[in-house]
Short mmCIF file of C-alpha atoms in Angstrom, two decimals:
data_model
loop_
_atom_site.label_atom_id
_atom_site.label_comp_id
_atom_site.label_asym_id
_atom_site.label_seq_id
_atom_site.Cartn_x
_atom_site.Cartn_y
_atom_site.Cartn_z
CA MET F 1 0.00 0.00 0.00
CA ARG F 2 1.24 3.49 -0.83
CA CYS F 3 1.63 6.37 1.57
CA ALA F 4 -1.15 8.93 1.92
CA SER F 5 -1.13 11.61 -0.75
CA THR F 6 -3.18 14.66 -1.59
CA THR F 7 -5.56 14.26 -4.50
CA GLY F 8 -8.67 15.80 -5.99
CA THR F 9 -10.24 12.81 -7.72
CA GLN F 10 -13.96 12.11 -7.76
CA PHE F 11 -15.07 8.87 -6.15
CA TRP F 12 -18.15 6.83 -5.24
CA SER F 13 -18.92 6.54 -1.53
CA GLU F 14 -20.05 3.33 0.15
CA ASN F 15 -18.81 3.40 3.73
CA LEU F 16 -18.53 6.79 5.38
CA ASP F 17 -17.63 8.13 8.79
CA TYR F 18 -18.48 11.79 9.29
CA ARG F 19 -16.90 14.40 11.47
CA SER F 20 -17.83 18.04 11.79
CA GLY F 21 -16.50 19.11 8.41
CA ILE F 22 -14.36 15.99 7.87
CA LEU F 23 -15.34 12.60 6.48
CA ALA F 24 -13.67 9.33 5.53
CA CYS F 25 -14.96 7.13 2.71
CA PHE F 26 -14.11 3.80 1.13
CA ASP F 27 -14.18 3.72 -2.66
CA SER F 28 -14.51 0.09 -3.75
CA THR F 29 -13.96 0.90 -7.42
CA ARG F 30 -10.63 2.61 -6.84
CA GLU F 31 -9.76 0.45 -3.82
CA SER F 32 -8.95 3.51 -1.77
CA VAL F 33 -9.89 5.31 1.43
CA GLU F 34 -10.12 9.07 1.28
CA VAL F 35 -10.27 11.60 4.12
CA ILE F 36 -11.87 14.88 3.06
CA SER F 37 -12.07 18.27 4.73
CA LEU F 38 -15.38 19.86 3.71
CA GLY F 39 -14.60 23.22 5.27
CA GLN F 40 -11.71 24.08 2.95
CA THR F 41 -11.94 25.58 -0.52
CA PRO F 42 -10.94 23.82 -2.64
CA LEU F 43 -11.86 20.63 -0.81
CA ARG F 44 -8.80 18.90 0.52
CA VAL F 45 -8.43 15.15 0.14
CA VAL F 46 -5.93 12.68 1.60
CA ASN F 47 -5.94 9.45 -0.37
CA TRP F 48 -4.96 5.95 0.79
CA ARG F 49 -4.74 3.44 -2.07
CA GLY F 50 -4.41 -0.33 -2.21
CA ILE F 51 -7.41 -1.21 0.01
CA SER F 52 -8.50 -4.37 -1.78
CA ASP F 53 -10.41 -6.44 0.80
CA PRO F 54 -14.07 -5.44 1.34
CA VAL F 55 -14.64 -2.79 4.01
CA SER F 56 -17.55 -3.45 6.37
CA SER F 57 -17.09 -0.51 8.73
CA ILE F 58 -14.88 2.54 9.05
CA GLY F 59 -13.93 4.91 11.87
CA LEU F 60 -12.22 8.29 11.77
CA GLU F 61 -10.07 9.65 14.55
CA CYS F 62 -11.61 12.64 16.29
CA PRO F 63 -9.44 15.66 15.46
CA SER F 64 -8.51 18.34 17.90
CA SER F 65 -9.50 21.87 16.97
CA ASN F 66 -6.10 22.52 15.40
CA ALA F 67 -5.54 19.08 13.85
CA GLU F 68 -4.16 18.96 10.34
CA LEU F 69 -6.14 16.82 7.91
CA PRO F 70 -3.21 14.59 6.84
CA SER F 71 -2.53 13.64 10.50
CA LEU F 72 -5.85 11.87 11.15
CA LYS F 73 -6.00 8.11 11.59
CA VAL F 74 -8.62 5.89 9.99
CA ALA F 75 -9.74 2.49 11.35
CA LEU F 76 -11.10 -0.12 8.95
CA CYS F 77 -12.82 -3.43 9.47
CA GLN F 78 -12.38 -5.66 6.44
CA THR F 79 -13.19 -9.25 5.61
CA ASP F 80 -10.25 -11.41 4.64
CA PRO F 81 -10.45 -14.20 2.02
CA ALA F 82 -11.31 -16.71 4.77
CA GLY F 83 -14.31 -14.63 5.84
CA ASP F 84 -12.79 -13.44 9.10
CA PRO F 85 -12.83 -9.79 10.19
CA MET F 86 -9.60 -7.85 10.40
CA ILE F 87 -8.98 -4.41 11.88
CA SER F 88 -6.37 -2.08 10.39
CA ILE F 89 -5.26 1.44 11.27
CA LEU F 90 -4.27 3.81 8.47
CA ASP F 91 -1.76 6.10 10.10
CA PRO F 92 -0.21 8.95 8.06
CA ARG F 93 3.05 8.34 9.90
CA ARG F 94 3.28 4.91 8.25
CA CYS F 95 3.30 3.86 4.62
CA ASP F 96 1.53 0.55 5.29
CA PRO F 97 -1.64 -0.17 7.26
CA LEU F 98 -1.16 -1.32 10.85
CA ARG F 99 -2.99 -4.63 11.25
CA LEU F 100 -4.27 -5.15 14.78
CA PRO F 101 -4.50 -8.73 16.06
CA ASN F 102 -7.99 -10.10 16.67
CA PRO F 103 -8.66 -10.97 20.32
CA PRO F 104 -8.46 -14.74 20.79
CA SER F 105 -12.15 -15.20 21.60
CA SER F 106 -13.63 -12.76 19.06
CA ASP F 107 -16.19 -13.91 16.50
CA VAL F 108 -17.27 -12.90 12.99
CA THR F 109 -19.19 -9.84 14.25
CA PHE F 110 -15.97 -8.32 15.60
CA GLY F 111 -15.62 -4.87 14.01
CA LYS F 112 -19.32 -4.25 13.38
CA SER F 113 -18.78 -0.77 14.86
CA LEU F 114 -15.64 1.31 15.36
CA HIS F 115 -14.99 4.39 17.46
CA PHE F 116 -11.88 6.36 18.44
CA SER F 117 -11.82 7.99 21.87
CA HIS F 118 -9.10 9.08 24.30
CA GLY F 119 -6.32 7.22 22.54
CA ARG F 120 -8.32 3.99 22.41
CA LEU F 121 -10.14 2.16 19.64
CA PHE F 122 -13.57 0.81 20.59
CA VAL F 123 -14.55 -2.24 18.55
CA GLY F 124 -18.09 -3.61 18.72
CA GLU F 125 -18.82 -7.33 18.61
CA PRO F 126 -22.63 -7.55 18.94
CA ALA F 127 -22.79 -11.37 18.88
CA GLY F 128 -19.87 -11.81 21.26
CA THR F 129 -20.18 -14.10 24.25
CA THR F 130 -19.39 -12.92 27.77
CA ASP F 131 -20.76 -14.92 30.68
CA LEU F 132 -23.96 -15.10 28.63
CA GLN F 133 -24.35 -16.45 25.11
CA TYR F 134 -24.29 -13.88 22.30
CA THR F 135 -24.95 -10.95 24.62
CA GLY F 136 -22.41 -8.77 22.80
CA LYS F 137 -19.39 -6.81 23.94
CA VAL F 138 -17.09 -3.94 23.03
CA TRP F 139 -13.33 -4.36 22.99
CA VAL F 140 -11.25 -1.37 24.06
CA LEU F 141 -7.91 -1.67 22.27
CA ASP F 142 -4.65 0.22 22.23
CA GLN F 143 -4.44 1.97 18.86
CA GLU F 144 -0.77 1.15 18.37
CA THR F 145 -0.55 -2.48 19.43
CA GLY F 146 -4.09 -3.82 19.57
CA GLN F 147 -3.51 -4.73 23.22
CA ILE F 148 -6.77 -5.36 25.05
CA MET F 149 -7.18 -2.55 27.58
CA SER F 150 -10.66 -3.59 28.73
CA VAL F 151 -13.87 -5.27 27.59
CA LEU F 152 -17.19 -3.47 28.02
CA SER F 153 -20.52 -5.23 28.47
CA GLY F 154 -24.06 -4.25 29.32
CA ASP F 155 -25.28 -3.90 32.89
CA PRO F 156 -27.75 -5.48 33.04
CA GLY F 157 -27.16 -7.76 30.08
CA GLY F 158 -28.86 -10.77 28.58
CA PRO F 159 -28.44 -13.27 25.75
CA PHE F 160 -28.86 -11.97 22.20
CA ASP F 161 -28.86 -8.29 23.28
CA MET F 162 -26.61 -7.21 20.37
CA PHE F 163 -24.66 -4.97 22.72
CA GLY F 164 -22.05 -3.19 20.58
CA ASN F 165 -24.22 -2.86 17.49
CA CYS F 166 -23.39 0.88 17.41
CA ILE F 167 -21.00 3.12 19.36
CA ASP F 168 -20.73 6.87 19.69
CA GLY F 169 -19.06 9.27 22.08
CA ALA F 170 -18.75 12.87 23.19
CA ALA F 171 -16.50 14.38 25.85
CA ASP F 172 -16.07 11.67 28.53
CA HIS F 173 -19.20 9.70 27.61
CA ILE F 174 -19.47 6.61 25.41
CA ALA F 175 -22.91 5.35 24.31
CA ILE F 176 -23.33 1.75 23.15
CA GLY F 177 -26.51 0.37 21.62
CA ALA F 178 -28.08 -2.98 22.53
CA PRO F 179 -31.16 -2.97 20.25
CA LEU F 180 -32.40 -6.48 21.11
CA GLN F 181 -32.20 -6.15 24.88
CA ASP F 182 -35.41 -7.17 26.68
CA LEU F 183 -36.05 -4.00 28.72
CA PRO F 184 -38.89 -4.31 29.61
CA HIS F 185 -40.31 -6.13 26.56
CA ALA F 186 -38.78 -8.63 24.15
CA ASP F 187 -36.26 -6.93 21.83
CA CYS F 188 -37.31 -3.53 23.15
CA GLY F 189 -33.70 -2.34 23.19
CA ALA F 190 -31.48 -0.22 25.42
CA VAL F 191 -28.47 2.11 25.30
CA HIS F 192 -25.66 1.81 27.83
CA ILE F 193 -23.69 4.88 28.90
CA PHE F 194 -20.06 4.66 30.00
CA ARG F 195 -17.97 7.50 31.41
CA ARG F 196 -14.23 7.84 31.38
CA ALA F 197 -12.57 7.77 34.81
CA GLY F 198 -8.83 8.08 34.27
CA SER F 199 -7.82 5.18 32.05
CA GLU F 200 -11.06 3.26 32.64
CA PHE F 201 -14.57 3.51 31.24
CA LEU F 202 -17.24 2.87 33.86
CA HIS F 203 -20.85 1.89 33.23
CA VAL F 204 -22.98 4.71 34.65
CA ASP F 205 -26.45 4.38 33.10
CA CYS F 206 -28.77 2.23 31.04
CA LEU F 207 -31.18 4.28 28.94
CA LYS F 208 -34.55 2.77 28.06
CA SER F 209 -37.19 3.96 25.66
CA LYS F 210 -39.74 6.38 27.06
CA PHE F 211 -42.34 4.47 25.03
CA PRO F 212 -41.16 0.83 25.17
CA GLU F 213 -42.63 -1.61 22.67
CA PRO F 214 -41.82 -5.23 21.83
CA ASN F 215 -39.45 -5.35 18.86
CA GLY F 216 -38.91 -1.59 19.08
CA TRP F 217 -35.13 -1.99 18.60
CA PHE F 218 -34.34 1.13 20.62
CA GLY F 219 -30.57 1.60 20.28
CA SER F 220 -30.29 0.45 16.66
CA SER F 221 -28.57 3.76 15.95
CA LEU F 222 -27.31 6.62 18.07
CA ILE F 223 -25.46 9.87 17.64
CA PHE F 224 -24.26 12.64 19.94
CA VAL F 225 -25.02 16.21 18.94
CA GLY F 226 -22.70 18.31 21.05
CA LYS F 227 -21.76 17.21 24.55
CA SER F 228 -25.22 17.07 26.07
CA THR F 229 -27.65 15.78 23.43
CA LEU F 230 -28.00 12.15 22.36
CA LEU F 231 -30.30 10.95 19.55
CA ILE F 232 -31.35 7.28 19.66
CA GLY F 233 -33.11 5.46 16.84
CA SER F 234 -36.02 3.14 17.60
CA PRO F 235 -36.90 1.95 14.08
CA GLY F 236 -39.20 -0.92 15.12
CA SER F 237 -41.48 1.19 17.29
CA SER F 238 -45.01 1.90 16.13
CA ASP F 239 -45.62 1.39 12.41
CA SER F 240 -42.95 3.80 11.22
CA GLY F 241 -40.30 4.09 13.93
CA TRP F 242 -39.04 7.20 15.70
CA ILE F 243 -36.02 8.89 17.30
CA GLU F 244 -35.83 9.70 20.99
CA VAL F 245 -33.81 12.66 22.21
CA PHE F 246 -31.99 12.52 25.55
CA ARG F 247 -30.20 15.43 27.20
CA TYR F 248 -27.52 15.50 29.88
CA ASP F 249 -28.15 17.75 32.89
CA GLY F 250 -24.67 17.41 34.34
CA SER F 251 -25.52 14.29 36.31
CA PHE F 252 -27.99 12.17 34.34
CA TRP F 253 -29.23 11.55 30.80
CA ASN F 254 -32.96 12.29 30.67
CA TYR F 255 -35.58 11.84 27.98
CA SER F 256 -36.37 15.18 26.32
CA SER F 257 -38.46 14.70 23.18
CA ARG F 258 -39.28 12.46 20.27
CA ILE F 259 -38.90 12.94 16.51
CA ILE F 260 -41.44 10.96 14.54
CA ALA F 261 -41.46 10.15 10.84
CA PRO F 262 -42.83 12.92 8.60
CA SER F 263 -45.15 10.45 6.84
CA THR F 264 -47.12 7.43 8.00
CA SER F 265 -45.97 5.52 4.89
CA ILE F 266 -42.36 5.53 6.14
CA ARG F 267 -40.97 2.36 7.71
CA ARG F 268 -37.98 1.74 9.99
CA PHE F 269 -37.45 5.47 10.52
CA GLY F 270 -34.27 5.89 12.59
CA PHE F 271 -32.46 2.67 11.69
CA SER F 272 -29.42 4.86 10.91
CA LEU F 273 -28.37 8.39 11.88
CA ALA F 274 -25.72 10.75 10.55
CA LEU F 275 -24.64 14.38 10.68
CA VAL F 276 -23.16 16.40 7.85
CA GLY F 277 -22.18 19.66 9.48
CA ARG F 278 -25.43 20.88 11.05
CA ASP F 279 -27.62 18.71 8.84
CA LEU F 280 -29.24 15.61 10.31
CA LEU F 281 -29.81 12.53 8.14
CA VAL F 282 -32.23 9.81 9.23
CA GLY F 283 -32.34 6.43 7.48
CA GLU F 284 -35.63 4.72 6.63
CA LYS F 285 -36.62 1.62 4.65
CA SER F 286 -40.13 2.11 3.25
CA ASN F 287 -39.00 1.50 -0.32
CA GLY F 288 -35.40 0.46 -0.03
CA PRO F 289 -32.98 2.24 2.33
CA LYS F 290 -32.70 5.98 1.88
CA TRP F 291 -32.15 9.15 3.88
CA ILE F 292 -34.54 11.82 5.10
CA HIS F 293 -32.85 15.18 5.56
CA TYR F 294 -33.45 17.73 8.32
CA GLY F 295 -31.64 20.95 7.45
CA GLY F 296 -29.74 22.80 10.12
CA GLY F 297 -27.90 25.42 8.10
CA GLU F 298 -29.04 28.15 5.74
CA GLU F 299 -26.19 27.42 3.37
CA VAL F 300 -27.48 23.97 2.37
CA LYS F 301 -31.24 23.92 2.89
CA GLU F 302 -32.05 24.60 -0.76
CA ARG F 303 -29.62 21.99 -2.06
CA TRP F 304 -31.30 18.77 -0.99
CA THR F 305 -34.00 16.53 -2.37
CA ALA F 306 -35.74 15.53 0.84
CA GLY F 307 -35.89 11.80 1.44
CA MET F 308 -33.95 10.86 -1.69
CA GLY F 309 -30.62 10.26 0.02
CA GLN F 310 -28.70 12.94 -1.87
CA ILE F 311 -25.72 14.92 -0.71
CA PRO F 312 -25.91 18.70 -1.41
CA ASP F 313 -24.91 19.43 -4.97
CA TYR F 314 -21.84 21.41 -4.02
CA LEU F 315 -20.37 18.19 -2.59
CA LEU F 316 -21.39 15.88 -5.43
CA PRO F 317 -18.20 16.35 -7.46
CA ARG F 318 -16.28 14.95 -4.48
CA ILE F 319 -18.36 12.35 -2.70
CA GLY F 320 -21.05 11.14 -5.08
CA SER F 321 -24.22 10.16 -3.20
CA ILE F 322 -24.98 7.89 -0.27
CA THR F 323 -27.05 5.17 -1.86
CA ASN F 324 -27.31 2.65 0.95
CA PRO F 325 -27.65 3.66 4.61
CA ASN F 326 -27.46 -0.06 5.44
CA ILE F 327 -23.68 0.09 5.18
CA PHE F 328 -23.21 3.62 6.48
CA CYS F 329 -20.80 3.50 9.42
CA ARG F 330 -19.98 6.34 11.74
CA SER F 331 -18.22 7.07 15.00
CA ALA F 332 -18.70 10.32 16.88
CA CYS F 333 -16.34 12.70 18.59
CA ASP F 334 -16.71 15.73 20.84
CA LYS F 335 -18.58 18.16 18.58
CA ALA F 336 -18.59 20.87 21.19
CA ASP F 337 -19.88 23.56 18.85
CA MET F 338 -22.76 21.52 17.46
CA GLU F 339 -26.37 21.81 18.56
CA LEU F 340 -29.49 19.91 17.61
CA PRO F 341 -30.60 21.11 14.16
CA GLU F 342 -33.64 23.37 14.21
CA LYS F 343 -36.78 22.26 12.39
CA THR F 344 -38.76 24.72 10.29
CA THR F 345 -42.12 23.22 11.25
CA SER F 346 -43.11 21.11 14.23
CA ASN F 347 -46.20 20.20 16.17
CA SER F 348 -45.56 19.95 19.89
CA LYS F 349 -47.46 17.33 21.84
CA SER F 350 -47.82 16.67 25.51
CA ASP F 351 -45.28 13.82 25.38
CA GLY F 352 -42.63 16.02 23.77
CA THR F 353 -43.13 14.58 20.31
CA SER F 354 -41.88 16.64 17.39
CA SER F 355 -43.42 15.89 14.01
CA ALA F 356 -40.85 17.53 11.82
CA VAL F 357 -40.94 18.19 8.11
CA PRO F 358 -37.60 18.12 6.24
CA GLU F 359 -36.54 21.40 4.71
CA VAL F 360 -36.32 21.48 0.92
#
């Protein structure tokens, strides 16, 4: 594999990991990973070539406020010819990818989710076995050596919870989804909150849906918006699915409101979540997977086709379009300057529900 280089080539995006103004994408056609800064004109691209094995998930290192684009690390989970997952770190200080060893007891779901935080790489294994069968776990690895620093699990936890299906973080908090956890109903779902205490990450809370339903899959997706707002997808709830918003008061994460689908014909609303700058994207599956857009910035609100899964046209020459939210992968960082995107129209209800209409 060649060293990272600056390029301006157009490419087709399949697996993406967004940051506030920075994203990383895998281009299967060109067999390359590209890290792009969206806030620079012209757009700046760092290109890693020679990525031949299929990429199933991707994670981008959270930059500090003064980080240079070429210095950011990228984590990849790929499938080797034998069908086993393998984790690699693309480090601009090296010309070849750093392959991390798989933990001895990991299974084929190792690497389903990836997240950088505090010098560690969090790797989800949602079918992993702890003291219970297939409850799921998250490996906390040293970025340089792959050494196991700790293993996180749900508290409480149960078999087939899918703990580790998605991971996100902001400041000292890490949120981990367990969408098939039986709290209180079968496959209702839960989200576990961990907080950094020195070199450790301690389990501090287990968030449950305000409106629990069997097969609600609360925790199928999650994303921090700033340090004190957490959006959690519950795509199996009701007929269409919804997103629940939790806010941190300095001590606890509390339910705040709910975002419901803008149309009753939509299905699996909230099965994936993403941010592009201040713009929120919500995945749904009523007629194949696609995105619904909620605009948060004046500069892009006229440049979207709502619900069609398109990136604003000023980005199209660089990143193509996201055609399949099924394989969209993202890890969060401390977006201290971000706030929950404002909606142009909403109907407030007594339970805090917001029925929002995407801006077009």
